[in-house]
PDB file of C-alpha atoms in Angstrom:
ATOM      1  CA  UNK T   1     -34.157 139.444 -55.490  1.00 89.00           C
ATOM      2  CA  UNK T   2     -34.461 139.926 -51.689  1.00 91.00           C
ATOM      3  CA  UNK T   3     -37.413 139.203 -49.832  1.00 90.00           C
ATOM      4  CA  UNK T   4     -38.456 141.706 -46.747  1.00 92.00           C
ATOM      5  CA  UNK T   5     -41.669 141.216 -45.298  1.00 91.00           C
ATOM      6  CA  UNK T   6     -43.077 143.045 -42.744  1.00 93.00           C
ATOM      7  CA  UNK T   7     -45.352 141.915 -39.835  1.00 92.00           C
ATOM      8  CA  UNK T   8     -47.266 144.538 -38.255  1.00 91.00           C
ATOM      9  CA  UNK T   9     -49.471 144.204 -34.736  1.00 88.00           C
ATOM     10  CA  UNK T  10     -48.450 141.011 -34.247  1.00 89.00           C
ATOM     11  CA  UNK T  11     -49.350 141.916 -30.469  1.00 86.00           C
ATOM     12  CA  UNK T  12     -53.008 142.577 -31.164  1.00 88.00           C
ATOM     13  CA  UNK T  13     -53.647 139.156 -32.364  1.00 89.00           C
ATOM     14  CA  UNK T  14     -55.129 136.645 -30.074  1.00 90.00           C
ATOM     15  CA  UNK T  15     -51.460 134.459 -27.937  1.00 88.00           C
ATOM     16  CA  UNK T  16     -52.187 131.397 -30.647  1.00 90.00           C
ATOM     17  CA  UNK T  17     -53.010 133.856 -33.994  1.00 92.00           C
ATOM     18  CA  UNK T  18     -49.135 135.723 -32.916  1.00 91.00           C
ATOM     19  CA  UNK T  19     -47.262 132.542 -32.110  1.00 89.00           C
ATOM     20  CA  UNK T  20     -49.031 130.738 -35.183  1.00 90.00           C
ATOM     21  CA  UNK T  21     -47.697 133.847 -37.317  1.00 91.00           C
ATOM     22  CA  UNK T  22     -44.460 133.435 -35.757  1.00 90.00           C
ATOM     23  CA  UNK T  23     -44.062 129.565 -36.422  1.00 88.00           C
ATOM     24  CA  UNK T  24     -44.989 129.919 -39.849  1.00 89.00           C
ATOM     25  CA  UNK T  25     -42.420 132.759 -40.350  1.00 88.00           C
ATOM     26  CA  UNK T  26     -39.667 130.106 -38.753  1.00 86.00           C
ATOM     27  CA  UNK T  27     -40.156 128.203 -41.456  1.00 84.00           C
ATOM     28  CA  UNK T  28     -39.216 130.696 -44.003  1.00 82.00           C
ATOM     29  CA  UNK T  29     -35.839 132.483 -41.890  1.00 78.00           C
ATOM     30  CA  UNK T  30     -33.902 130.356 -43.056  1.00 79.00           C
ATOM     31  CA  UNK T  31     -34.371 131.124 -47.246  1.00 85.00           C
ATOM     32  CA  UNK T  32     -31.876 132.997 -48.863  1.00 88.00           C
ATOM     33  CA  UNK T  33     -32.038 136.854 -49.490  1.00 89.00           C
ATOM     34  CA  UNK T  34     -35.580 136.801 -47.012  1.00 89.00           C
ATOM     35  CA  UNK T  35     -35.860 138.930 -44.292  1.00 88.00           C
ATOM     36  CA  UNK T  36     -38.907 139.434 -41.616  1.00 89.00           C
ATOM     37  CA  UNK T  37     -39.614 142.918 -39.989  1.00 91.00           C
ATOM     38  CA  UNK T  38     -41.682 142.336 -36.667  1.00 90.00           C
ATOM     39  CA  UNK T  39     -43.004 145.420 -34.773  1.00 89.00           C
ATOM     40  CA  UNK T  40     -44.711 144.041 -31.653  1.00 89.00           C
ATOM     41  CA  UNK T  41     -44.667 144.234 -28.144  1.00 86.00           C
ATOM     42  CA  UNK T  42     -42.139 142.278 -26.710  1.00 84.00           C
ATOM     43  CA  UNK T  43     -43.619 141.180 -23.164  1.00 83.00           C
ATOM     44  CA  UNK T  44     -47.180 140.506 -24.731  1.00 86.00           C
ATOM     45  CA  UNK T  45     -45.893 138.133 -27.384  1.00 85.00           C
ATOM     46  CA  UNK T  46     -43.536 136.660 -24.545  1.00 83.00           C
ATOM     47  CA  UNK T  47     -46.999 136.260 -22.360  1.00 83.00           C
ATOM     48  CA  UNK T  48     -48.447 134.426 -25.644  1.00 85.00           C
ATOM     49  CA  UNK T  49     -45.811 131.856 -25.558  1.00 84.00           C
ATOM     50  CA  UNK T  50     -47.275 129.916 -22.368  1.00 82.00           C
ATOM     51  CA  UNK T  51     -50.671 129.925 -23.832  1.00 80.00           C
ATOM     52  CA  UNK T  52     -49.363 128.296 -27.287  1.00 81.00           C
ATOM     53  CA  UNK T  53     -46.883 126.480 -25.876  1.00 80.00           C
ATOM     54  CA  UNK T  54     -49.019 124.997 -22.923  1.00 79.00           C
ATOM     55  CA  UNK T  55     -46.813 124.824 -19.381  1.00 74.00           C
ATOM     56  CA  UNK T  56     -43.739 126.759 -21.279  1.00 73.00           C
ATOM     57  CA  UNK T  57     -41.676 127.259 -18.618  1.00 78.00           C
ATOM     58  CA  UNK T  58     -40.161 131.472 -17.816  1.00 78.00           C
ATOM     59  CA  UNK T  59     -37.141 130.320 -19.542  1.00 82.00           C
ATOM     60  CA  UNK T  60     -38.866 128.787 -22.495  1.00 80.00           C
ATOM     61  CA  UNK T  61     -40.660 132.395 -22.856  1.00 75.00           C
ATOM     62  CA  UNK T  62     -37.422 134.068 -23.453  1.00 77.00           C
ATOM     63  CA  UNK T  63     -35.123 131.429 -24.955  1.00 83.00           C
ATOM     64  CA  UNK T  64     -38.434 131.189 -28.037  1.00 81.00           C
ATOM     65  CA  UNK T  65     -38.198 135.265 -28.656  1.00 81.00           C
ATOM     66  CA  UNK T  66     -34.225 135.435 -28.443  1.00 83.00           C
ATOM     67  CA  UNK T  67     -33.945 132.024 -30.698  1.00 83.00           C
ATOM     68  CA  UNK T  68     -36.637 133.924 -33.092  1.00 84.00           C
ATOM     69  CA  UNK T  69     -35.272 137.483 -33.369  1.00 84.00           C
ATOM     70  CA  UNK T  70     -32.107 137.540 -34.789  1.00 83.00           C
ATOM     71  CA  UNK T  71     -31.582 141.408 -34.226  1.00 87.00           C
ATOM     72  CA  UNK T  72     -33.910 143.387 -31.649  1.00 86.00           C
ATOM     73  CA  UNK T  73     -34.598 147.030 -32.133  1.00 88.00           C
ATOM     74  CA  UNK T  74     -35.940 148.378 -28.921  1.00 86.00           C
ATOM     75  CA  UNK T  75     -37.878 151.601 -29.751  1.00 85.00           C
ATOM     76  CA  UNK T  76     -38.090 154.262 -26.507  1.00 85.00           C
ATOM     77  CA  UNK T  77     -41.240 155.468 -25.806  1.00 85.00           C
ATOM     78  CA  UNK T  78     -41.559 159.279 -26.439  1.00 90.00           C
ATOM     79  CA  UNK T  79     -40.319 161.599 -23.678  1.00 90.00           C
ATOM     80  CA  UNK T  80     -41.847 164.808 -22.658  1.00 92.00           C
ATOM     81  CA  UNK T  81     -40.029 166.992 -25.759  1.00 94.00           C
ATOM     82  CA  UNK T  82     -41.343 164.344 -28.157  1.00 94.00           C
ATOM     83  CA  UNK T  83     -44.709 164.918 -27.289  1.00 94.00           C
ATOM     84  CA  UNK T  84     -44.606 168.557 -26.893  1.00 95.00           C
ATOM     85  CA  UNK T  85     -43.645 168.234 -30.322  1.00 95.00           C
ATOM     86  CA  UNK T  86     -46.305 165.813 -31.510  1.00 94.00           C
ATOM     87  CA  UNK T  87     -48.985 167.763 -29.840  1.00 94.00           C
ATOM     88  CA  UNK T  88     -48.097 171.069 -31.138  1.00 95.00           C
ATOM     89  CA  UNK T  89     -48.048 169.765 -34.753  1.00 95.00           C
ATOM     90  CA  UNK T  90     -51.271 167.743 -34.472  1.00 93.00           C
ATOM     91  CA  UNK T  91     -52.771 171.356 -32.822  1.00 93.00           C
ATOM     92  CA  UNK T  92     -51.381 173.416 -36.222  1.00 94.00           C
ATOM     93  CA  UNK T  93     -52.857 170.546 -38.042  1.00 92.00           C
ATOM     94  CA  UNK T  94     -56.150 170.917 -36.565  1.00 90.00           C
ATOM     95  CA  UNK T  95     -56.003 174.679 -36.107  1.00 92.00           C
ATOM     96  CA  UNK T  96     -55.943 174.631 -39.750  1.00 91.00           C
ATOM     97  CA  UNK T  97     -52.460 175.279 -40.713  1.00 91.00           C
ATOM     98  CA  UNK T  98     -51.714 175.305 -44.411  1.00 91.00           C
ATOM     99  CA  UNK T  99     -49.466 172.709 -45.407  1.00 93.00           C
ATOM    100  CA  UNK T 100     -46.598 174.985 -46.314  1.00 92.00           C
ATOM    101  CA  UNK T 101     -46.463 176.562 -42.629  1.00 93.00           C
ATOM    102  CA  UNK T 102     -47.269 173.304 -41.274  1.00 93.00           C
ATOM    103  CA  UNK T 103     -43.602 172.142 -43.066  1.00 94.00           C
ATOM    104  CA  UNK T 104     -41.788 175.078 -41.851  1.00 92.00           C
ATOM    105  CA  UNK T 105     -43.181 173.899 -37.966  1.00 94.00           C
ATOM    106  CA  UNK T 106     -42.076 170.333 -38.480  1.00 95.00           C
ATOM    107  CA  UNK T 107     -38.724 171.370 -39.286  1.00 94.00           C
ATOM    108  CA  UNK T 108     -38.472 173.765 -36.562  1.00 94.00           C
ATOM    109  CA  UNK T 109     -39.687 171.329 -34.237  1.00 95.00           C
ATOM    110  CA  UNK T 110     -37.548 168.716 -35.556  1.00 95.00           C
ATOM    111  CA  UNK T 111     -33.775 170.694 -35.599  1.00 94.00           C
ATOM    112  CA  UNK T 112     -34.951 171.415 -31.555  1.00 94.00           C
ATOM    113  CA  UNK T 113     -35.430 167.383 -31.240  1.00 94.00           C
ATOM    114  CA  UNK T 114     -32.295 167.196 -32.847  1.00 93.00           C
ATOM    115  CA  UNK T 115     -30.874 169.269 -30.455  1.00 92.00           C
ATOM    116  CA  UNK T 116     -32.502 168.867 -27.469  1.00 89.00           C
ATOM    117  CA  UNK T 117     -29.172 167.052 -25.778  1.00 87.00           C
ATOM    118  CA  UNK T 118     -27.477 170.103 -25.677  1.00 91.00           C
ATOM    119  CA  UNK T 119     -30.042 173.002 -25.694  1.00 89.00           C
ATOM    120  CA  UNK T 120     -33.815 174.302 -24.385  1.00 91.00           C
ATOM    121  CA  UNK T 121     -36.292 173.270 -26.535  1.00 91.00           C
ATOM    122  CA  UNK T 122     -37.212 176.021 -29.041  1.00 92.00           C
ATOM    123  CA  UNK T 123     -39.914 178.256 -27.573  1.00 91.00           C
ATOM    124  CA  UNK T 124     -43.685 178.844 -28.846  1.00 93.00           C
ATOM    125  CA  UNK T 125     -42.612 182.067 -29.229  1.00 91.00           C
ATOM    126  CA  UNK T 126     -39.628 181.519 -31.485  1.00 91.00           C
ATOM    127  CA  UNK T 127     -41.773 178.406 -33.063  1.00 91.00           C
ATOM    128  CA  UNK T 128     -44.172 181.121 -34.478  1.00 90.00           C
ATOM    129  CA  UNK T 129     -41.965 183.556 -35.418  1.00 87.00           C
ATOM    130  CA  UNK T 130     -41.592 184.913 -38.676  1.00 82.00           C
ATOM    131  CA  UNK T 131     -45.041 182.618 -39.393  1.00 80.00           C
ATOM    132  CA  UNK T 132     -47.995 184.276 -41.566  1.00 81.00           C
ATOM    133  CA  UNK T 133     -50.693 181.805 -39.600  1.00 83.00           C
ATOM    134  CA  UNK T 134     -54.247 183.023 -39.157  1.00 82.00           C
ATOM    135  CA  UNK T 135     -55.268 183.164 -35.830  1.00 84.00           C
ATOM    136  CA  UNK T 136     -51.751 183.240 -34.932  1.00 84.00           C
ATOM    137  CA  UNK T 137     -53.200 184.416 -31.283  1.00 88.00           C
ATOM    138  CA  UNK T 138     -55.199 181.890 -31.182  1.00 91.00           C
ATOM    139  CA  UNK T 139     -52.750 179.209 -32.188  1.00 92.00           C
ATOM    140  CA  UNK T 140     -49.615 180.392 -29.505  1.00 93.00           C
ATOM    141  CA  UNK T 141     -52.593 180.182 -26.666  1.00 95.00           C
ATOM    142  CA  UNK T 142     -53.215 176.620 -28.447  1.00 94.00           C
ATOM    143  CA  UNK T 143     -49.151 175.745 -27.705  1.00 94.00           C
ATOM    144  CA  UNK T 144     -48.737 177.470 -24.260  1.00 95.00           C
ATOM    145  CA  UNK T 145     -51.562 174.618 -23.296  1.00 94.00           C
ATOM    146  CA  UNK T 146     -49.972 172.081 -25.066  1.00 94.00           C
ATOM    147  CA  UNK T 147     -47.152 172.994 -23.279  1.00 94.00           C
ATOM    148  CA  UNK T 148     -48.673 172.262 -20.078  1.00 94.00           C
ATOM    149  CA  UNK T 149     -50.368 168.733 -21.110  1.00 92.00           C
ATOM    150  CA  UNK T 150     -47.097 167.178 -22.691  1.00 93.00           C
ATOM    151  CA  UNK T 151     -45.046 166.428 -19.133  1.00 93.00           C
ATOM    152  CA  UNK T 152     -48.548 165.291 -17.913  1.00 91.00           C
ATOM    153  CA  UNK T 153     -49.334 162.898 -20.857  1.00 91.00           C
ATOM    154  CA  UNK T 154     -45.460 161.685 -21.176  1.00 91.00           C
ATOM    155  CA  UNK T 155     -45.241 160.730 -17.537  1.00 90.00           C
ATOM    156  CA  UNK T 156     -48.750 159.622 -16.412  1.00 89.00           C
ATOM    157  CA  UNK T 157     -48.383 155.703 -15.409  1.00 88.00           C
ATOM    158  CA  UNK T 158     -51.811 155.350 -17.954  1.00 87.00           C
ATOM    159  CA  UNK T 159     -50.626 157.008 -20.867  1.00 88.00           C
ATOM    160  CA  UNK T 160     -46.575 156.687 -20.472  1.00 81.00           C
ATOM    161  CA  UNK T 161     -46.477 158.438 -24.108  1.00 84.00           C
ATOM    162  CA  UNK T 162     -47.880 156.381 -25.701  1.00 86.00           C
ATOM    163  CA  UNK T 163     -48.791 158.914 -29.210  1.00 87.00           C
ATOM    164  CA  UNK T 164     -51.970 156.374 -30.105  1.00 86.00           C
ATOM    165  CA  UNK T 165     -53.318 157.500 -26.512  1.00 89.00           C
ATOM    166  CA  UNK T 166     -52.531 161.448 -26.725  1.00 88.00           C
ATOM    167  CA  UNK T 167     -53.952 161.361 -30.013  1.00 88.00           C
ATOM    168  CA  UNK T 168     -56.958 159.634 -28.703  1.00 88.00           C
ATOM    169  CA  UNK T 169     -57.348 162.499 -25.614  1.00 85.00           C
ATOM    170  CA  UNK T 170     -56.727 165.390 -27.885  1.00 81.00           C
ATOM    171  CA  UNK T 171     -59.211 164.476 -29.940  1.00 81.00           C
ATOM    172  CA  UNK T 172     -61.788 163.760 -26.851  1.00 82.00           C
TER     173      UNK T 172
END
């Protein structure tokens, strides 16, 4: 039967824990029907190289990650429509939409992602159409702001989207 394992925060771990990791997962690539699933930040486990591999040359650093990694999946970090639309659901959430109406946003949120190539965003106003949400007042004030924080939290040098951060200031 196949094999997938998946390695998590590899980044978080001291430079010798996340190139220890990834010298003990070399020595399993190589079994049939295995597979390894790393999600970590590529320059800090390139930065941990050096530090395992004491006076690693800059070429070293790369060749060990490209000899590794068989197939790279670079994931974008979130633009400003992806964060309008991660703010505005974690606002319902916290507003206290029910689960049902929080659905209905998701997907209405989602089909504008979708789209967002080739048309505006959908509006707050056309978000909360249609929707039976108390406070719905309350809640469209709640977006228009949101609105206005998510080019300021997707471009800001500090934050550069990153969705652990903007979760982290909403909730301050």
């Amino acid at each position: 039967k196949p094999l997938i394992v998946y390695v998590d925060n590899l980044d978080r771990c001291s430079p010798f824990n996340a190139i220890s990791t990834l010298e003990a997962i070399r020595l399993f690539l190589f079994l049939p029907n295995t597979a390894f699933v790393i999600a970590a930040d590529e320059d800090m486990i390139r930065l941990a190289v050096p530090e395992y591999h004491k006076g690693a040359s800059q070429r070293h650093q790369t060749d060990y990650l490209d000899k590794l990694i068989q197939i790279p999946v670079h994931i974008p970090r979130p633009g400003v429509v992806e964060i309008r639309a991660y703010l505005m659901m974690l606002t319902a959430q916290n507003h206290g939409v029910s689960k049902e109406e929080l659905e209905v946003l998701r997907c209405s949120l989602e089909k504008s992602l979708r789209f967002s190539w080739k048309q505006p965003q959908i509006t707050v106003d056309e978000l909360l159409h249609d929707q039976d949400i108390k406070d719905h007042a309350g809640l469209r004030s709640k977006f228009v702001v949101v609105e206005q924080l998510a080019p300021l939290l997707a471009e800001s040098t500090n934050i550069n989207g990153n969705p652990r951060i903007v979760k982290r200031l909403l909730n301050q």
